[in-house]
Amino acid sequence: MPMIKVMGKASGKCVRILDCPTPIPKISLMAFLHSHSVRIASSCLGEGVCQKCMVNGDLVSCQISLEDFVALKEDVVVEYL
């Protein structure tokens, strides 16, 4: 089972480690994080307009699927955590 580590860039700390179910659900990374009580900033509610939900410097979390993110084999790095 894939695991996703959520890191805070500001704090330099691991915020959460989340188990990703298999098969991987067809949802966005942001929806997955929200379902595990990891709040990602967004004023457009995941429509990809505001781009406040950036993670890892340049990924818009509401626009990347959980499956595609898991394939990157990266931690989620949130600027303000």
mmCIF file of C-alpha atoms in Angstrom:
data_model
loop_
_atom_site.group_PDB
_atom_site.id
_atom_site.type_symbol
_atom_site.label_atom_id
_atom_site.label_comp_id
_atom_site.label_asym_id
_atom_site.label_seq_id
_atom_site.Cartn_x
_atom_site.Cartn_y
_atom_site.Cartn_z
ATOM 1 C CA MET A 1 0.000 0.000 0.000
ATOM 2 C CA PRO A 2 1.513 3.357 -1.021
ATOM 3 C CA MET A 3 2.089 5.923 1.711
ATOM 4 C CA ILE A 4 2.084 9.686 1.355
ATOM 5 C CA LYS A 5 4.122 11.803 3.749
ATOM 6 C CA VAL A 6 2.856 15.374 4.245
ATOM 7 C CA MET A 7 5.700 17.761 5.065
ATOM 8 C CA GLY A 8 5.534 21.380 6.157
ATOM 9 C CA LYS A 9 8.065 23.520 4.333
ATOM 10 C CA ALA A 10 7.810 26.335 6.898
ATOM 11 C CA SER A 11 8.207 24.024 9.889
ATOM 12 C CA GLY A 12 10.440 21.409 8.266
ATOM 13 C CA LYS A 13 8.368 18.756 10.031
ATOM 14 C CA CYS A 14 6.366 15.738 8.947
ATOM 15 C CA VAL A 15 2.728 16.675 9.521
ATOM 16 C CA ARG A 16 1.071 13.357 8.642
ATOM 17 C CA ILE A 17 1.751 10.003 7.025
ATOM 18 C CA LEU A 18 -1.249 8.751 5.078
ATOM 19 C CA ASP A 19 -1.973 5.299 3.701
ATOM 20 C CA CYS A 20 -3.165 5.437 0.122
ATOM 21 C CA PRO A 21 -5.682 2.688 -0.645
ATOM 22 C CA THR A 22 -5.280 0.283 -3.532
ATOM 23 C CA PRO A 23 -6.719 0.502 -6.006
ATOM 24 C CA ILE A 24 -6.044 4.226 -5.922
ATOM 25 C CA PRO A 25 -9.325 6.179 -6.073
ATOM 26 C CA LYS A 26 -9.908 8.514 -9.015
ATOM 27 C CA ILE A 27 -9.791 11.757 -7.044
ATOM 28 C CA SER A 28 -7.502 14.765 -6.892
ATOM 29 C CA LEU A 29 -4.620 14.992 -4.472
ATOM 30 C CA MET A 30 -6.414 17.885 -2.743
ATOM 31 C CA ALA A 31 -9.597 15.805 -2.269
ATOM 32 C CA PHE A 32 -7.528 12.964 -0.805
ATOM 33 C CA LEU A 33 -5.751 15.308 1.611
ATOM 34 C CA HIS A 34 -9.037 16.931 2.664
ATOM 35 C CA SER A 35 -10.569 13.487 3.284
ATOM 36 C CA HIS A 36 -7.746 12.901 5.791
ATOM 37 C CA SER A 37 -8.190 16.274 7.541
ATOM 38 C CA VAL A 38 -5.139 17.835 5.897
ATOM 39 C CA ARG A 39 -6.395 21.266 4.926
ATOM 40 C CA ILE A 40 -4.965 22.721 1.759
ATOM 41 C CA ALA A 41 -5.711 26.393 1.035
ATOM 42 C CA SER A 42 -8.200 26.988 -1.773
ATOM 43 C CA SER A 43 -10.647 29.803 -2.442
ATOM 44 C CA CYS A 44 -12.069 28.239 -5.635
ATOM 45 C CA LEU A 45 -12.987 24.947 -3.925
ATOM 46 C CA GLY A 46 -10.881 22.831 -6.236
ATOM 47 C CA GLU A 47 -11.805 24.335 -9.594
ATOM 48 C CA GLY A 48 -8.192 25.168 -10.458
ATOM 49 C CA VAL A 49 -8.751 28.909 -10.710
ATOM 50 C CA CYS A 50 -7.076 30.380 -7.619
ATOM 51 C CA GLN A 51 -4.035 28.071 -7.564
ATOM 52 C CA LYS A 52 -3.682 28.561 -3.797
ATOM 53 C CA CYS A 53 -3.504 24.787 -3.358
ATOM 54 C CA MET A 54 0.043 24.545 -4.697
ATOM 55 C CA VAL A 55 2.232 21.822 -3.225
ATOM 56 C CA ASN A 56 5.830 20.867 -3.981
ATOM 57 C CA GLY A 57 6.459 24.313 -5.414
ATOM 58 C CA ASP A 58 4.574 23.964 -8.690
ATOM 59 C CA LEU A 59 1.843 21.303 -8.462
ATOM 60 C CA VAL A 60 -1.761 22.466 -8.248
ATOM 61 C CA SER A 61 -3.166 19.823 -5.902
ATOM 62 C CA CYS A 62 -6.733 20.095 -7.209
ATOM 63 C CA GLN A 63 -5.526 19.483 -10.768
ATOM 64 C CA ILE A 64 -3.279 16.461 -10.243
ATOM 65 C CA SER A 65 -4.897 13.100 -9.687
ATOM 66 C CA LEU A 66 -3.947 11.084 -6.648
ATOM 67 C CA GLU A 67 -2.800 8.306 -8.976
ATOM 68 C CA ASP A 68 -0.463 10.635 -10.897
ATOM 69 C CA PHE A 69 0.936 12.065 -7.661
ATOM 70 C CA VAL A 70 1.629 8.627 -6.198
ATOM 71 C CA ALA A 71 3.499 7.735 -9.407
ATOM 72 C CA LEU A 72 5.865 10.689 -8.753
ATOM 73 C CA LYS A 73 7.003 9.022 -5.501
ATOM 74 C CA GLU A 74 7.362 12.366 -3.728
ATOM 75 C CA ASP A 75 6.312 13.691 -0.339
ATOM 76 C CA VAL A 76 3.624 16.371 -0.300
ATOM 77 C CA VAL A 77 5.376 19.594 0.703
ATOM 78 C CA VAL A 78 3.039 22.390 1.826
ATOM 79 C CA GLU A 79 4.597 25.861 2.015
ATOM 80 C CA TYR A 80 2.681 27.218 5.022
ATOM 81 C CA LEU A 81 2.696 24.168 7.319
#
